[in-house]
Short mmCIF file of C-alpha atoms in Angstrom, two decimals:
data_model
loop_
_atom_site.label_atom_id
_atom_site.label_comp_id
_atom_site.label_asym_id
_atom_site.label_seq_id
_atom_site.Cartn_x
_atom_site.Cartn_y
_atom_site.Cartn_z
CA UNK D 1 14.05 96.97 22.93
CA UNK D 2 10.95 98.89 22.28
CA UNK D 3 8.46 97.61 24.89
CA UNK D 4 6.03 98.37 22.42
CA UNK D 5 6.72 96.11 20.41
CA UNK D 6 3.97 94.02 18.81
CA UNK D 7 5.95 90.21 18.60
CA UNK D 8 3.94 87.75 15.45
CA UNK D 9 4.30 84.65 14.23
CA UNK D 10 2.44 82.10 12.42
CA UNK D 11 2.24 78.26 11.14
CA UNK D 12 1.92 75.23 13.62
CA UNK D 13 1.44 76.44 17.24
CA UNK D 14 4.83 76.43 19.14
CA UNK D 15 5.48 74.07 21.97
CA UNK D 16 5.37 77.46 24.07
CA UNK D 17 1.92 78.21 23.24
CA UNK D 18 0.80 74.64 23.36
CA UNK D 19 2.18 74.50 27.06
CA UNK D 20 -0.03 78.08 28.23
CA UNK D 21 -2.70 76.50 26.34
CA UNK D 22 -2.72 73.40 28.77
CA UNK D 23 -1.97 75.93 31.72
CA UNK D 24 -4.78 78.09 30.97
CA UNK D 25 -7.87 76.68 29.85
CA UNK D 26 -11.02 77.47 28.10
CA UNK D 27 -14.44 76.86 28.24
CA UNK D 28 -16.42 74.26 26.19
CA UNK D 29 -18.71 76.78 23.81
CA UNK D 30 -20.86 74.06 24.83
CA UNK D 31 -21.46 75.55 28.01
CA UNK D 32 -22.49 79.05 26.52
CA UNK D 33 -26.25 77.20 26.98
CA UNK D 34 -25.90 77.31 30.35
CA UNK D 35 -26.52 80.25 32.56
CA UNK D 36 -23.67 79.33 34.73
CA UNK D 37 -20.38 78.34 34.09
CA UNK D 38 -19.60 75.57 36.13
CA UNK D 39 -16.13 76.76 38.45
CA UNK D 40 -13.70 74.10 36.81
CA UNK D 41 -14.88 75.27 33.09
CA UNK D 42 -14.38 78.71 33.81
CA UNK D 43 -11.42 79.99 31.47
CA UNK D 44 -8.75 81.34 33.44
CA UNK D 45 -5.60 82.82 32.49
CA UNK D 46 -2.52 83.13 34.68
CA UNK D 47 -0.16 85.07 33.91
CA UNK D 48 2.74 83.96 36.65
CA UNK D 49 3.03 80.95 38.89
CA UNK D 50 -0.18 81.35 41.11
CA UNK D 51 0.60 82.07 44.74
CA UNK D 52 -0.38 79.61 47.47
CA UNK D 53 -1.56 82.23 50.17
CA UNK D 54 -2.38 81.48 54.11
CA UNK D 55 -5.82 82.79 54.59
CA UNK D 56 -4.62 83.04 58.41
CA UNK D 57 -1.92 85.21 57.53
CA UNK D 58 -3.26 87.18 54.47
CA UNK D 59 -4.93 90.78 54.71
CA UNK D 60 -5.61 93.51 51.80
CA UNK D 61 -3.68 96.60 52.88
CA UNK D 62 -5.61 99.88 51.95
CA UNK D 63 -2.88 102.82 51.29
CA UNK D 64 -1.91 105.23 49.59
CA UNK D 65 -3.22 108.75 49.66
CA UNK D 66 -6.32 107.65 52.47
CA UNK D 67 -7.06 109.20 55.60
CA UNK D 68 -6.99 105.65 57.39
CA UNK D 69 -4.63 103.20 56.74
CA UNK D 70 -6.23 100.24 56.36
CA UNK D 71 -4.87 95.90 56.92
CA UNK D 72 -8.25 93.71 56.48
CA UNK D 73 -8.03 89.83 57.16
CA UNK D 74 -10.69 87.99 54.97
CA UNK D 75 -12.43 87.72 58.48
CA UNK D 76 -13.08 91.15 58.48
CA UNK D 77 -13.92 91.83 54.86
CA UNK D 78 -16.33 88.71 55.97
CA UNK D 79 -18.06 91.18 58.59
CA UNK D 80 -19.23 93.90 55.67
CA UNK D 81 -22.29 93.65 54.20
CA UNK D 82 -22.19 90.73 51.37
CA UNK D 83 -22.71 92.13 47.88
CA UNK D 84 -23.85 89.23 44.59
CA UNK D 85 -23.48 89.36 40.77
CA UNK D 86 -23.63 87.83 38.24
CA UNK D 87 -20.56 88.37 35.62
CA UNK D 88 -19.57 87.52 32.32
CA UNK D 89 -15.89 87.70 32.24
CA UNK D 90 -13.71 87.62 28.86
CA UNK D 91 -10.13 87.43 28.45
CA UNK D 92 -8.69 91.07 26.35
CA UNK D 93 -6.62 88.20 23.91
CA UNK D 94 -9.51 86.11 22.98
CA UNK D 95 -9.81 85.48 19.53
CA UNK D 96 -6.31 86.17 18.67
CA UNK D 97 -5.39 82.46 17.52
CA UNK D 98 -7.64 83.64 14.37
CA UNK D 99 -5.00 85.92 13.08
CA UNK D 100 -2.53 85.60 10.60
CA UNK D 101 -0.25 86.73 11.71
CA UNK D 102 -1.54 85.53 15.57
CA UNK D 103 0.41 87.72 18.64
CA UNK D 104 2.75 85.42 20.63
CA UNK D 105 1.06 84.42 23.43
CA UNK D 106 -2.08 82.78 24.81
CA UNK D 107 -3.47 80.67 21.75
CA UNK D 108 -7.46 81.45 22.44
CA UNK D 109 -9.47 81.35 20.26
CA UNK D 110 -13.35 81.95 21.37
CA UNK D 111 -13.01 79.89 24.60
CA UNK D 112 -11.57 82.48 27.27
CA UNK D 113 -14.88 83.38 28.55
CA UNK D 114 -17.29 82.29 31.66
CA UNK D 115 -20.08 83.44 33.17
CA UNK D 116 -20.17 83.11 36.99
CA UNK D 117 -21.74 83.82 40.22
CA UNK D 118 -19.32 86.26 41.91
CA UNK D 119 -20.24 87.07 46.34
CA UNK D 120 -18.07 89.47 48.48
CA UNK D 121 -18.46 93.13 49.70
CA UNK D 122 -18.32 96.80 47.62
CA UNK D 123 -15.18 98.21 47.19
CA UNK D 124 -16.85 101.37 47.91
CA UNK D 125 -17.81 100.14 51.14
CA UNK D 126 -13.79 99.45 52.03
CA UNK D 127 -12.79 103.15 50.47
CA UNK D 128 -15.40 104.72 52.71
CA UNK D 129 -13.37 103.28 55.59
CA UNK D 130 -10.13 104.35 54.33
CA UNK D 131 -11.17 107.46 53.22
CA UNK D 132 -8.89 109.60 50.52
CA UNK D 133 -7.70 112.80 50.10
CA UNK D 134 -8.99 115.14 47.89
CA UNK D 135 -6.48 114.99 44.95
CA UNK D 136 -7.22 111.27 44.50
CA UNK D 137 -7.72 110.57 40.67
CA UNK D 138 -6.09 106.54 40.61
CA UNK D 139 -6.72 103.22 42.21
CA UNK D 140 -4.39 100.42 42.19
CA UNK D 141 -4.62 96.89 42.77
CA UNK D 142 -1.81 94.43 42.75
CA UNK D 143 -1.47 91.07 43.66
CA UNK D 144 0.52 88.35 44.87
CA UNK D 145 1.20 86.86 41.45
CA UNK D 146 5.14 87.95 40.58
CA UNK D 147 7.14 87.05 37.54
CA UNK D 148 8.65 88.14 34.51
CA UNK D 149 7.69 89.99 31.28
CA UNK D 150 9.96 91.68 29.07
CA UNK D 151 12.84 91.22 31.39
CA UNK D 152 10.44 93.36 33.96
CA UNK D 153 10.19 91.72 37.42
CA UNK D 154 6.57 92.93 38.70
CA UNK D 155 3.55 91.83 40.68
CA UNK D 156 0.71 91.99 38.74
CA UNK D 157 -0.90 95.19 39.21
CA UNK D 158 -3.88 97.59 37.08
CA UNK D 159 -5.75 100.47 37.65
CA UNK D 160 -9.19 101.91 37.80
CA UNK D 161 -10.35 105.68 37.78
CA UNK D 162 -11.81 106.80 40.90
CA UNK D 163 -15.01 106.76 39.86
CA UNK D 164 -14.97 103.35 38.50
CA UNK D 165 -13.87 102.41 41.94
CA UNK D 166 -16.63 103.76 43.38
CA UNK D 167 -19.02 102.46 41.12
CA UNK D 168 -21.75 100.06 42.88
CA UNK D 169 -21.26 96.33 41.46
CA UNK D 170 -16.95 96.95 41.62
CA UNK D 171 -16.71 93.71 43.75
CA UNK D 172 -14.06 92.47 46.39
CA UNK D 173 -14.83 88.43 45.70
CA UNK D 174 -13.88 85.81 47.46
CA UNK D 175 -16.75 83.33 46.77
CA UNK D 176 -17.71 82.03 43.06
CA UNK D 177 -20.52 80.14 42.64
CA UNK D 178 -21.39 79.69 46.05
CA UNK D 179 -18.66 78.57 47.37
CA UNK D 180 -14.81 80.03 48.48
CA UNK D 181 -12.69 81.47 45.35
CA UNK D 182 -11.02 78.92 44.22
CA UNK D 183 -6.80 79.17 43.87
CA UNK D 184 -6.93 79.41 40.14
CA UNK D 185 -9.45 82.03 39.83
CA UNK D 186 -7.61 84.39 42.81
CA UNK D 187 -8.39 83.01 46.47
CA UNK D 188 -8.31 84.69 48.62
CA UNK D 189 -9.50 87.81 47.20
CA UNK D 190 -9.38 89.14 44.17
CA UNK D 191 -11.27 92.16 42.37
CA UNK D 192 -14.48 91.60 39.43
CA UNK D 193 -14.94 95.04 37.36
CA UNK D 194 -18.38 94.40 35.39
CA UNK D 195 -18.70 94.81 31.84
CA UNK D 196 -14.84 95.33 31.24
CA UNK D 197 -11.67 92.25 30.25
CA UNK D 198 -10.63 89.99 32.63
CA UNK D 199 -7.55 91.46 32.93
CA UNK D 200 -9.03 94.30 35.25
CA UNK D 201 -10.30 92.01 37.80
CA UNK D 202 -6.88 91.43 39.43
CA UNK D 203 -6.07 88.49 41.49
CA UNK D 204 -4.36 87.08 44.66
CA UNK D 205 -5.22 90.99 45.81
CA UNK D 206 -2.85 92.28 48.32
CA UNK D 207 -3.08 95.94 48.17
CA UNK D 208 -5.70 98.61 47.40
CA UNK D 209 -3.64 101.73 46.37
CA UNK D 210 -5.05 105.59 46.20
CA UNK D 211 -2.88 107.84 43.85
CA UNK D 212 -3.21 111.35 42.54
CA UNK D 213 -1.75 110.98 39.15
CA UNK D 214 -1.80 108.15 36.21
CA UNK D 215 -0.31 104.43 37.77
CA UNK D 216 1.89 103.47 34.90
CA UNK D 217 2.85 99.24 35.74
CA UNK D 218 4.35 97.03 32.70
CA UNK D 219 0.57 95.46 33.11
CA UNK D 220 -1.21 99.00 33.03
CA UNK D 221 1.26 101.57 30.61
CA UNK D 222 2.65 99.04 27.77
CA UNK D 223 0.84 95.59 28.37
CA UNK D 224 -2.87 95.29 27.37
CA UNK D 225 -3.40 98.64 24.89
CA UNK D 226 -5.23 99.29 21.91
CA UNK D 227 -2.45 100.29 19.76
CA UNK D 228 -2.35 101.34 15.85
CA UNK D 229 0.88 100.16 15.18
CA UNK D 230 4.44 99.01 17.33
CA UNK D 231 4.98 103.12 17.91
CA UNK D 232 1.30 104.13 18.80
CA UNK D 233 1.67 104.43 22.65
CA UNK D 234 -1.73 103.59 23.02
CA UNK D 235 -4.95 103.35 25.45
CA UNK D 236 -5.21 100.43 28.36
CA UNK D 237 -8.44 98.06 27.59
CA UNK D 238 -11.42 98.50 29.65
CA UNK D 239 -15.12 97.47 28.50
CA UNK D 240 -15.35 94.64 26.57
CA UNK D 241 -16.54 94.35 23.06
CA UNK D 242 -19.57 93.06 21.52
CA UNK D 243 -19.08 89.21 20.45
CA UNK D 244 -21.37 86.95 19.08
CA UNK D 245 -21.06 83.30 18.73
CA UNK D 246 -22.93 80.06 17.70
CA UNK D 247 -23.07 77.15 20.20
CA UNK D 248 -21.60 74.18 19.18
CA UNK D 249 -24.29 71.62 18.73
CA UNK D 250 -22.51 68.60 20.15
CA UNK D 251 -22.47 65.93 17.54
CA UNK D 252 -22.11 65.99 13.70
CA UNK D 253 -24.37 67.30 11.54
CA UNK D 254 -24.76 68.85 8.06
CA UNK D 255 -27.25 71.77 6.26
CA UNK D 256 -28.27 70.34 2.74
CA UNK D 257 -29.92 72.62 -0.45
CA UNK D 258 -29.75 76.27 -0.61
CA UNK D 259 -32.43 77.13 1.12
CA UNK D 260 -32.44 76.90 5.08
CA UNK D 261 -34.46 79.00 7.32
CA UNK D 262 -33.19 79.43 11.50
CA UNK D 263 -35.94 79.33 14.35
CA UNK D 264 -35.13 80.81 17.67
CA UNK D 265 -34.74 84.11 19.81
CA UNK D 266 -32.04 86.14 19.34
CA UNK D 267 -30.79 89.30 21.08
CA UNK D 268 -29.28 92.10 19.06
CA UNK D 269 -29.74 95.88 20.24
CA UNK D 270 -28.92 98.88 17.81
CA UNK D 271 -27.00 100.40 21.20
CA UNK D 272 -25.49 97.59 23.24
CA UNK D 273 -24.15 98.55 26.19
CA UNK D 274 -21.66 96.96 28.47
CA UNK D 275 -21.83 93.78 29.66
CA UNK D 276 -23.08 93.85 33.41
CA UNK D 277 -24.84 90.62 33.96
CA UNK D 278 -24.52 87.59 32.27
CA UNK D 279 -24.80 87.02 27.91
CA UNK D 280 -28.22 86.81 25.83
CA UNK D 281 -29.41 83.66 24.31
#
């Protein structure tokens, strides 16, 4: 079977799509008016079963082409300098339910987005402790969530180029909106990559591996790719594309007549940069 083949559907939503929508809730778009999305309203997408992890026995392993292999407890990570950021996350598949035909997967309309305050330790602080060989070019992040995708059993994993991993805003987060990371959002530790689609921010982190070649894991080399057709190998999704939405009013309304004006602030940069800290209103 061609692993790159895109399966699409149309018509009514299937029971499987409805089940996914209930399991992976999006954000009520009225909350675009708020600067910070409440924890319970932030969108979530879980590819496999949610792993239940015991913080007392959990460690983060830093391995591969390093000078010092590390096994860090949550307590050890919390002993490092704390860093906090407000970051917008969006699913790479946000809006796919609006297409005809649509991709057979999570049926998002426009609600797969959220803006939270994430706290933790800069990844570069941890990598500084491990050190790395001169040949290192890529860093792989593997979560504890495991399952089947297109017949391939694997742990969810994605990679970053070393330069991006060392960026001062790339974060190992253990808090969300001032409280311990919720189970559904990656407890006890997750990656946060500001400005990139949510798939890069791997949850339930169990290992960080440094390597000298491109990572060929399923979620990196096959899934989550930009492609022109089913035969195009494509490229992995990375930075979020600019998207604009009108906040729902929260009550029925209408516009009458042919001439009307809209008043209020707007933001439309000529050269929009990566989304780092929140949305513009």
